[in-house]
PDB file of C-alpha atoms and ligand atoms in Angstrom:
ATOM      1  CA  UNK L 937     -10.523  25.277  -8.290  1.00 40.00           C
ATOM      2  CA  UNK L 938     -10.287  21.373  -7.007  1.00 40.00           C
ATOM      3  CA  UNK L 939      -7.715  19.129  -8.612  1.00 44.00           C
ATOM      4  CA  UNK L 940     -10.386  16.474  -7.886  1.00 50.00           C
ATOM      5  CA  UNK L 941     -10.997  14.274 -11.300  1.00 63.00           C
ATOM      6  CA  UNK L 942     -14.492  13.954 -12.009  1.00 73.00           C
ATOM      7  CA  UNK L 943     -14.782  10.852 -14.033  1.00 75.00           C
ATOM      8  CA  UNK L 944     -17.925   9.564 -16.704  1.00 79.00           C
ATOM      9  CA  UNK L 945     -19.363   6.532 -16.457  1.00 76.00           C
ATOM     10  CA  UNK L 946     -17.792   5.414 -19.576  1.00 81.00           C
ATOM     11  CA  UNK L 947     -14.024   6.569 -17.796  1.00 82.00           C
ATOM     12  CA  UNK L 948     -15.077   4.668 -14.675  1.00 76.00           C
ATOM     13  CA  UNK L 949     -15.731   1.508 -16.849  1.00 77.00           C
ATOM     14  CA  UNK L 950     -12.603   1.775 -19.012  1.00 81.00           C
ATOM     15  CA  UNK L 951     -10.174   2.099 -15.873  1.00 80.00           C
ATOM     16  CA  UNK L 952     -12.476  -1.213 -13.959  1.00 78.00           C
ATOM     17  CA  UNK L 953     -11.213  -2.815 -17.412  1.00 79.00           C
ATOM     18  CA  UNK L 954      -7.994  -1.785 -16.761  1.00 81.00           C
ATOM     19  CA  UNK L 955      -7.908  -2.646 -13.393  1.00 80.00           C
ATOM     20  CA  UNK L 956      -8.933  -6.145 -14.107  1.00 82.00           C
ATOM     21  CA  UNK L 957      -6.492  -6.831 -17.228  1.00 79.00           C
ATOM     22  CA  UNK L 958      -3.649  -5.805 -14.250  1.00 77.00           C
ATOM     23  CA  UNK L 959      -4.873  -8.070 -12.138  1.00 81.00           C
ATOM     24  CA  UNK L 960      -5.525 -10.838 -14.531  1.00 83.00           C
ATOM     25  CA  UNK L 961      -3.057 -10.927 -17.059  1.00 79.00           C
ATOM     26  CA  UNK L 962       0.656 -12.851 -16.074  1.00 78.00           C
ATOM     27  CA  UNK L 963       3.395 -10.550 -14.587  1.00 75.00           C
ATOM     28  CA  UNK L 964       1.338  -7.374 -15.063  1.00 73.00           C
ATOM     29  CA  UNK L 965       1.072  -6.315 -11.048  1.00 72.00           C
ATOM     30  CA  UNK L 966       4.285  -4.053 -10.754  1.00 79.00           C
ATOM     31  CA  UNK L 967       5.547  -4.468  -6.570  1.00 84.00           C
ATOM     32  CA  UNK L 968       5.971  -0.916  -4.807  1.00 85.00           C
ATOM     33  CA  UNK L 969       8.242  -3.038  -2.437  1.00 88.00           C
ATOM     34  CA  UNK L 970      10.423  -5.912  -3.130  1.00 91.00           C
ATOM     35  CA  UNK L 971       9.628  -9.513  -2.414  1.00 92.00           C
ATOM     36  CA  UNK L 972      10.692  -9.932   0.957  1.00 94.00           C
ATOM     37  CA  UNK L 973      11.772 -13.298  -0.878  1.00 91.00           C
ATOM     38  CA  UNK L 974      14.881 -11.349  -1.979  1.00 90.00           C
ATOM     39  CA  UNK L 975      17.013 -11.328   1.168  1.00 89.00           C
ATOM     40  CA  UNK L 976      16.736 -15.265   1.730  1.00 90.00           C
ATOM     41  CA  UNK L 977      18.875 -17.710  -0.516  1.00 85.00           C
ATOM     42  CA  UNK L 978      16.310 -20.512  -2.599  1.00 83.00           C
ATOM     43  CA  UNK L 979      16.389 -23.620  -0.881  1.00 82.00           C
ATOM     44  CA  UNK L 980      17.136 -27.024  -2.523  1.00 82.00           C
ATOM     45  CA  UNK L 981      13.053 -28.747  -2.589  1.00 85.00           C
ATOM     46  CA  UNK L 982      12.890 -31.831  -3.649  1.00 89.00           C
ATOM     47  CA  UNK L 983      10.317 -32.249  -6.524  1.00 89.00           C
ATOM     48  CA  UNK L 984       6.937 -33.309  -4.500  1.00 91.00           C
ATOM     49  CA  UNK L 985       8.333 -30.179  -1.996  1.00 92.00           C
ATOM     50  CA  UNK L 986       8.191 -27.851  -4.727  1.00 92.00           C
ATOM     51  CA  UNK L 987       4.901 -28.809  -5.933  1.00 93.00           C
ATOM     52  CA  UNK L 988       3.316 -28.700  -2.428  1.00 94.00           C
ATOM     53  CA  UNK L 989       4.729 -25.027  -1.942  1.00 94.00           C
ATOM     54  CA  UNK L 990       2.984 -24.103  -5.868  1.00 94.00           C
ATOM     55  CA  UNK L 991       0.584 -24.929  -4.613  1.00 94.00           C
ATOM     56  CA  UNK L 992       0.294 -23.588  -1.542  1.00 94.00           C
ATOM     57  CA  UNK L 993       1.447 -20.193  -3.421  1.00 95.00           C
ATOM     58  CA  UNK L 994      -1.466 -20.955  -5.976  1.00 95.00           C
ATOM     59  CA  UNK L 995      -4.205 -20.621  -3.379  1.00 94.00           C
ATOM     60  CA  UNK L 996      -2.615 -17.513  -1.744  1.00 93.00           C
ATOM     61  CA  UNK L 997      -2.355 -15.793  -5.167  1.00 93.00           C
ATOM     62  CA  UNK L 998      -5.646 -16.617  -5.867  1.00 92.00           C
ATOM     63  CA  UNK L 999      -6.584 -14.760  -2.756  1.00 89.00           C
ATOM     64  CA  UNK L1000      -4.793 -11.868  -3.516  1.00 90.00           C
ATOM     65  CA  UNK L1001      -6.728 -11.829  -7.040  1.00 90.00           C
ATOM     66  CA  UNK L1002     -10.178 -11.978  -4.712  1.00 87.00           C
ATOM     67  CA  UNK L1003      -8.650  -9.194  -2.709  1.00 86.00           C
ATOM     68  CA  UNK L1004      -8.178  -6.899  -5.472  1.00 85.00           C
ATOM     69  CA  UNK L1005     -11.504  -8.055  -7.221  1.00 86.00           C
ATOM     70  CA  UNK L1006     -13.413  -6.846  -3.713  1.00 85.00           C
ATOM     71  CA  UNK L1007     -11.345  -3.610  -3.288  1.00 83.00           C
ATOM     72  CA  UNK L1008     -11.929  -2.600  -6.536  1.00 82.00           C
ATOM     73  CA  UNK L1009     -15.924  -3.902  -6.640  1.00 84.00           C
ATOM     74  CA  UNK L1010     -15.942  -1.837  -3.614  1.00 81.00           C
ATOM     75  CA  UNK L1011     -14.324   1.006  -4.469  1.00 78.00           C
ATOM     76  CA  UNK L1012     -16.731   1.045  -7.893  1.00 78.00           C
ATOM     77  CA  UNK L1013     -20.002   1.542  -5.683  1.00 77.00           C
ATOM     78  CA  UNK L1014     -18.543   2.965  -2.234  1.00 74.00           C
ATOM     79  CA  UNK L1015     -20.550   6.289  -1.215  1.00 73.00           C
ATOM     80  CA  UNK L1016     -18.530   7.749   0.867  1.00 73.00           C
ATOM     81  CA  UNK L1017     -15.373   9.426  -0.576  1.00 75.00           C
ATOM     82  CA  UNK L1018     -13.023   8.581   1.875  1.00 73.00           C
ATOM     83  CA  UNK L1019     -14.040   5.052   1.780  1.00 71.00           C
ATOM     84  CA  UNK L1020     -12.976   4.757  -1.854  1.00 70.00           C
ATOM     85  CA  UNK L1021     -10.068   5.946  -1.572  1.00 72.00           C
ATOM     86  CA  UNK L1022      -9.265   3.901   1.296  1.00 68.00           C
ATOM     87  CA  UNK L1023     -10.008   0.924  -0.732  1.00 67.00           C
ATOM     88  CA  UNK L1024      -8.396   2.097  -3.717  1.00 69.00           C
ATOM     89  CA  UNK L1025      -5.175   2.792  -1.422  1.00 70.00           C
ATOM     90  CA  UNK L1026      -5.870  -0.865  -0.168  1.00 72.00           C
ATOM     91  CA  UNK L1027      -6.227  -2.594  -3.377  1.00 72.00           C
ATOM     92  CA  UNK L1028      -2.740  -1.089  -4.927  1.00 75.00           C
ATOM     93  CA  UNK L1029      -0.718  -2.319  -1.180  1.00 77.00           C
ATOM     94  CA  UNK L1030      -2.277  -6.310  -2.590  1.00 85.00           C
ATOM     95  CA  UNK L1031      -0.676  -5.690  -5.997  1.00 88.00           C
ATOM     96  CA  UNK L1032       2.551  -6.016  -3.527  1.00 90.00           C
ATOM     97  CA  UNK L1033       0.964  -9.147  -2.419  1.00 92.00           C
ATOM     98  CA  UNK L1034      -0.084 -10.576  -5.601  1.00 91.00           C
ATOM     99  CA  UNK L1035       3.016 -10.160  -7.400  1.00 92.00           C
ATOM    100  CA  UNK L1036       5.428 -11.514  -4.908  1.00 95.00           C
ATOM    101  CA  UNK L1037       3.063 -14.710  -5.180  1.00 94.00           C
ATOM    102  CA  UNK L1038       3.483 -14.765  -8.708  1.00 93.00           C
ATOM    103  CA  UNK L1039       7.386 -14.616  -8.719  1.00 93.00           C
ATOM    104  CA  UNK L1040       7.574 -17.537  -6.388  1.00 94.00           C
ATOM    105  CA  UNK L1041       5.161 -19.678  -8.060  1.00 94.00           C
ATOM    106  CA  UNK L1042       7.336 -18.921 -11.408  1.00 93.00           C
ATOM    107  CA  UNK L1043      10.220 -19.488  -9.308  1.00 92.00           C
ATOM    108  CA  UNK L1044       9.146 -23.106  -8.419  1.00 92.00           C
ATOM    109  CA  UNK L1045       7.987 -23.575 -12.090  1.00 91.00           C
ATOM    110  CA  UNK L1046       4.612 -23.631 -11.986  1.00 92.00           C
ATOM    111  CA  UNK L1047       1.939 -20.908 -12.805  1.00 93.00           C
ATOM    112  CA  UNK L1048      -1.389 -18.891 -11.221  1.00 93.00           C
ATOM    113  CA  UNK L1049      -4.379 -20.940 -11.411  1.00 93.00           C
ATOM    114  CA  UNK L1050      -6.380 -21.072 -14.307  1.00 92.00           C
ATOM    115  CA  UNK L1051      -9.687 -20.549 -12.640  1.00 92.00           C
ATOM    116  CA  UNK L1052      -8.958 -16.848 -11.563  1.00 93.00           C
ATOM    117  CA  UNK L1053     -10.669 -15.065 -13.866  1.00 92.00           C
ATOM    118  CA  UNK L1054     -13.773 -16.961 -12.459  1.00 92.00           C
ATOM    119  CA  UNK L1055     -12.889 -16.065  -8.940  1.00 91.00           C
ATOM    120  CA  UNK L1056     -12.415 -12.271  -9.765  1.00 92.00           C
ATOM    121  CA  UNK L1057     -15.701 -12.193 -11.240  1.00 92.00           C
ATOM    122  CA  UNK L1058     -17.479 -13.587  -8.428  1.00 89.00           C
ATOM    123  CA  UNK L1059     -15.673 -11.063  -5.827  1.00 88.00           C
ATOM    124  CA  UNK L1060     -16.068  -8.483  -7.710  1.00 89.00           C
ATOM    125  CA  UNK L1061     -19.508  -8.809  -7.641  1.00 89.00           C
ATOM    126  CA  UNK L1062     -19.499  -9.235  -3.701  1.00 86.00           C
ATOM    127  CA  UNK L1063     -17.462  -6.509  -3.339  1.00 83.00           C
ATOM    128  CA  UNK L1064     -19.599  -3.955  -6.071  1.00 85.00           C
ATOM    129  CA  UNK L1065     -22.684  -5.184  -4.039  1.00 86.00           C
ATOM    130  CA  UNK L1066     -21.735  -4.869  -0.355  1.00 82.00           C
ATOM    131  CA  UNK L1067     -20.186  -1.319  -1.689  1.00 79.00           C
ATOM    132  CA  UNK L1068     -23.944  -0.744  -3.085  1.00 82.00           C
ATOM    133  CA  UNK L1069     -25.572  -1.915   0.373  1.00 84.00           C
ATOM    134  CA  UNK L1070     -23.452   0.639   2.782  1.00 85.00           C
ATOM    135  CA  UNK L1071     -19.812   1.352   3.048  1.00 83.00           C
ATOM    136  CA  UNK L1072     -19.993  -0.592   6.910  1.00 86.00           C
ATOM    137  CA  UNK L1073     -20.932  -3.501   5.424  1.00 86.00           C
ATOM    138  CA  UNK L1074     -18.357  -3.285   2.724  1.00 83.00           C
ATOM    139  CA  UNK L1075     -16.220  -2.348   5.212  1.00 86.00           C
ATOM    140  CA  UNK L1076     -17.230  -5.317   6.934  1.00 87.00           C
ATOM    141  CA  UNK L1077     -16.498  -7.767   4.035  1.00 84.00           C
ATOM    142  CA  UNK L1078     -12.988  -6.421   4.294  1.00 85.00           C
ATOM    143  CA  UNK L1079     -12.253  -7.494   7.895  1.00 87.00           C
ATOM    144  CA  UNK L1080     -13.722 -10.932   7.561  1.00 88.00           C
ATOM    145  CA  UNK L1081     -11.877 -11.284   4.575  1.00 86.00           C
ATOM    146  CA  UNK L1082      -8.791 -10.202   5.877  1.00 88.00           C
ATOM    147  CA  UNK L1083      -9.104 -12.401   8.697  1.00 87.00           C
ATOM    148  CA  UNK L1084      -9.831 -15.477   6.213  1.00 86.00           C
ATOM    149  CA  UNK L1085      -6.350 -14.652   4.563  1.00 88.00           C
ATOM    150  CA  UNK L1086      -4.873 -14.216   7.993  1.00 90.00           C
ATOM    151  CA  UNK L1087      -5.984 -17.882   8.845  1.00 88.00           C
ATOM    152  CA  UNK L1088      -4.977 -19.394   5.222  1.00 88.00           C
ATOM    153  CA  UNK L1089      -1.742 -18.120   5.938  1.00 94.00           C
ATOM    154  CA  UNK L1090      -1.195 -19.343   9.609  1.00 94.00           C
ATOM    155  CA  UNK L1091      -2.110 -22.805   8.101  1.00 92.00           C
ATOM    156  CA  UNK L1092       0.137 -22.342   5.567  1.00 94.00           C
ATOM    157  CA  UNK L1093       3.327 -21.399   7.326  1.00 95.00           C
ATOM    158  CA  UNK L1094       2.504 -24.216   9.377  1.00 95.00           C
ATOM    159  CA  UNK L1095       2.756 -26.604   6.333  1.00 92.00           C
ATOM    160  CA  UNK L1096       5.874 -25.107   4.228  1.00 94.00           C
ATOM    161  CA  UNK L1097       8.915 -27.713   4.041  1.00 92.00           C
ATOM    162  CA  UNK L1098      11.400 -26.395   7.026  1.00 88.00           C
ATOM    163  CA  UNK L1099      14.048 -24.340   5.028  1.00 86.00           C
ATOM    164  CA  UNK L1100      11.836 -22.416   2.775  1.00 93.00           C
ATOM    165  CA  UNK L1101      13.196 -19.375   3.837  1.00 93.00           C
ATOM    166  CA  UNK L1102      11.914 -17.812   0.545  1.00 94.00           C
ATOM    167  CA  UNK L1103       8.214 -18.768   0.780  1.00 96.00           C
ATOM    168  CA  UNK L1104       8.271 -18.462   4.359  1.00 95.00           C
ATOM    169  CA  UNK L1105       9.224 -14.140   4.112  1.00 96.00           C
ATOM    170  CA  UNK L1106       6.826 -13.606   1.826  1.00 96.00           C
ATOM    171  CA  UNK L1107       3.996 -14.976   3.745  1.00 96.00           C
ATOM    172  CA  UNK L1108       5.005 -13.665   7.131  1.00 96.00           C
ATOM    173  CA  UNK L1109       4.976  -9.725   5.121  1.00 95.00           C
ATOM    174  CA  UNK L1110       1.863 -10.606   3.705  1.00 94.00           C
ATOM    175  CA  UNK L1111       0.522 -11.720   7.326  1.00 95.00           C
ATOM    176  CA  UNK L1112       1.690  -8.457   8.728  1.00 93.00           C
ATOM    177  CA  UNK L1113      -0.217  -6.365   6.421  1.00 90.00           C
ATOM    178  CA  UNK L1114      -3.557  -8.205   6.049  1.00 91.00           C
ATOM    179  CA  UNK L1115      -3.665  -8.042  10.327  1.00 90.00           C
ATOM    180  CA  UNK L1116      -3.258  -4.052   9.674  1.00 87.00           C
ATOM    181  CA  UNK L1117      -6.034  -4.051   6.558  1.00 87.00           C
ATOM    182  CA  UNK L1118      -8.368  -5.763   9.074  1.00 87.00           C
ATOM    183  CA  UNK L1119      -7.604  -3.716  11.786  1.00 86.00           C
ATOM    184  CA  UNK L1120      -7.733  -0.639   9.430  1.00 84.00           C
ATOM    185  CA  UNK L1121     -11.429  -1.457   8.143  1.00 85.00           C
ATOM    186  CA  UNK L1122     -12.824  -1.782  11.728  1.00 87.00           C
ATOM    187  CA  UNK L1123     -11.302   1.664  12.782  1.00 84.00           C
ATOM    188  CA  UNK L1124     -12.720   3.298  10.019  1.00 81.00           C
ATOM    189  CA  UNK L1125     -16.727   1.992  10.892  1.00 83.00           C
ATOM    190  CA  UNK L1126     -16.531  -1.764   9.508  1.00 85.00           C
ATOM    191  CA  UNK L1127     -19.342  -3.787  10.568  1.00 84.00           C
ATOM    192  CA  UNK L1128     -18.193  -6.856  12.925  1.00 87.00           C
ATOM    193  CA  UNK L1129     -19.888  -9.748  11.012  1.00 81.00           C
ATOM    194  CA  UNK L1130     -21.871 -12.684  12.976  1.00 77.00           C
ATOM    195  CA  UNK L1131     -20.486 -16.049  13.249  1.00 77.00           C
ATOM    196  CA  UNK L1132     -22.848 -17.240  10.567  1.00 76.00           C
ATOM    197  CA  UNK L1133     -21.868 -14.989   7.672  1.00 75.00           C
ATOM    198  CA  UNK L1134     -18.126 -16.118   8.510  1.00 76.00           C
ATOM    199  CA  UNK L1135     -18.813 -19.597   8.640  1.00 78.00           C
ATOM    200  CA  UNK L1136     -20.285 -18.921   4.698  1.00 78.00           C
ATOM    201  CA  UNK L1137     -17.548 -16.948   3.648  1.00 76.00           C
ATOM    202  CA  UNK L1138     -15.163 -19.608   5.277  1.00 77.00           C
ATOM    203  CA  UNK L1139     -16.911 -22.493   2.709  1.00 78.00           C
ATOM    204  CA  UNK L1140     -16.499 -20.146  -0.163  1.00 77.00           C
ATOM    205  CA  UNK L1141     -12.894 -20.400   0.961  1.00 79.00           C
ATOM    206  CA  UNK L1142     -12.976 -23.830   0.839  1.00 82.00           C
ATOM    207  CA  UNK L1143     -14.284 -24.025  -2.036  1.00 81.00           C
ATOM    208  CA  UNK L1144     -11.218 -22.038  -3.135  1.00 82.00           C
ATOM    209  CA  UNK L1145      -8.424 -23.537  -1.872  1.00 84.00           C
ATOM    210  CA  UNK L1146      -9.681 -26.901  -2.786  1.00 86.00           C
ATOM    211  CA  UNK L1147      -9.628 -25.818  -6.688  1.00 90.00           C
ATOM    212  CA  UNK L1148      -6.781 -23.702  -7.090  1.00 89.00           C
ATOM    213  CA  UNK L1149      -4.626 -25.667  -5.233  1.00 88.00           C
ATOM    214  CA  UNK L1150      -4.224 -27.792  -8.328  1.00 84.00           C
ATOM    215  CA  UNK L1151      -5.894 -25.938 -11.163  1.00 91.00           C
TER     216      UNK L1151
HETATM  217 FE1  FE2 J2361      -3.047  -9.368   0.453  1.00 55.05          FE
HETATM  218 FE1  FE2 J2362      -5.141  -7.252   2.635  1.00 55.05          FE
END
């Protein structure tokens, strides 16, 4: 006898559901590890400071809430068995990510952006479809994704207000574990994608930034 669940249609749907409402719904990703936020002291911001950093967080929570979308999209039509579990293993180390986003945008005041549920739906549905196509490809999608992040986040250490030790921890963790999630998806048979599909997923991220920075 295998322990291994076999699971309908109608289970697989119901826990997608679930998976979304998690990702979706305010304060509802529970951290495995602690913000790394914890062991720095909040710094005084002025009020245009604090905004800037909301917003900063915004976009980076948002990007977690793509993350998940594509793991799970992913993980919905991946053939391979070890592939979906690799994602699913993948998309519970971004709840980390997402909710340590979500504690410092509360901290500052402010909230997610509104315009997430739109941006789940359309990863999801790059993520369910590259899945569909072959698990390299999906693969793939997860290293130039990854690397997106990785660049998002360069840009924004670069731009926090000196002193926002806070902010500042939680990005450099989140850097540190995106490089191994790309690095992971190569090893196990990701495609390398051409300049030109990066240059289109880099406009989608435009696209994003440019929104959810203030909405
Ligand atoms: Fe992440
Ligand atoms: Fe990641």
């Amino acid at each position: 006898m295998t322990s291994q669940r076999h699971y309908s249609p109608a289970d697989r749907l119901l826990l997608q559901a679930d998976a979304a409402l998690r990702t979706l719904l305010p304060f509802s990703g529970q951290p495995n590890r602690p913000s790394p936020a914890q062991a720095h002291p909040d710094s005084a911001l002025d009020e245009a400071q604090a905004r800037h950093v909301c917003g900063l967080m915004r976009i980076n929570h948002t990007g977690e809430v793509c993350a998940q979308a594509l793991y799970q999209g992913q993980a919905l039509t991946a053939k391979l068995p070890a592939v979906r579990q690799a994602m699913e293993q993948a998309a519970d180390e971004e709840i980390d990510h997402l909710a340590w986003c979500e504690q410092r945008i509360r901290e500052l005041g402010g909230r997610p952006s509104l315009l997430n549920p739109l941006f789940y739906g359309l990863s999801f549905g790059i993520g369910a479809t590259a899945g569909a196509i072959s698990d390299r490809i999906s693969l793939g999608f997860v290293a130039a994704t990854e690397d997106q992040v990785v660049k998002h986040l360069d840009q924004h250490l670069a731009e926090l207000p000196t002193g926002d030790a806070r902010s500042q921890a939680i990005l450099e963790q989140m850097r540190e574990d995106e490089l191994q999630h790309a690095t992971a998806a190569l090893d196990a048979g990701g495609l390398r994608f051409p300049a030109p599909i990066k240059a289109g997923m880099s406009l989608l991220s435009k696209v994003m930034t440019k929104t959810t920075y203030r909405i």
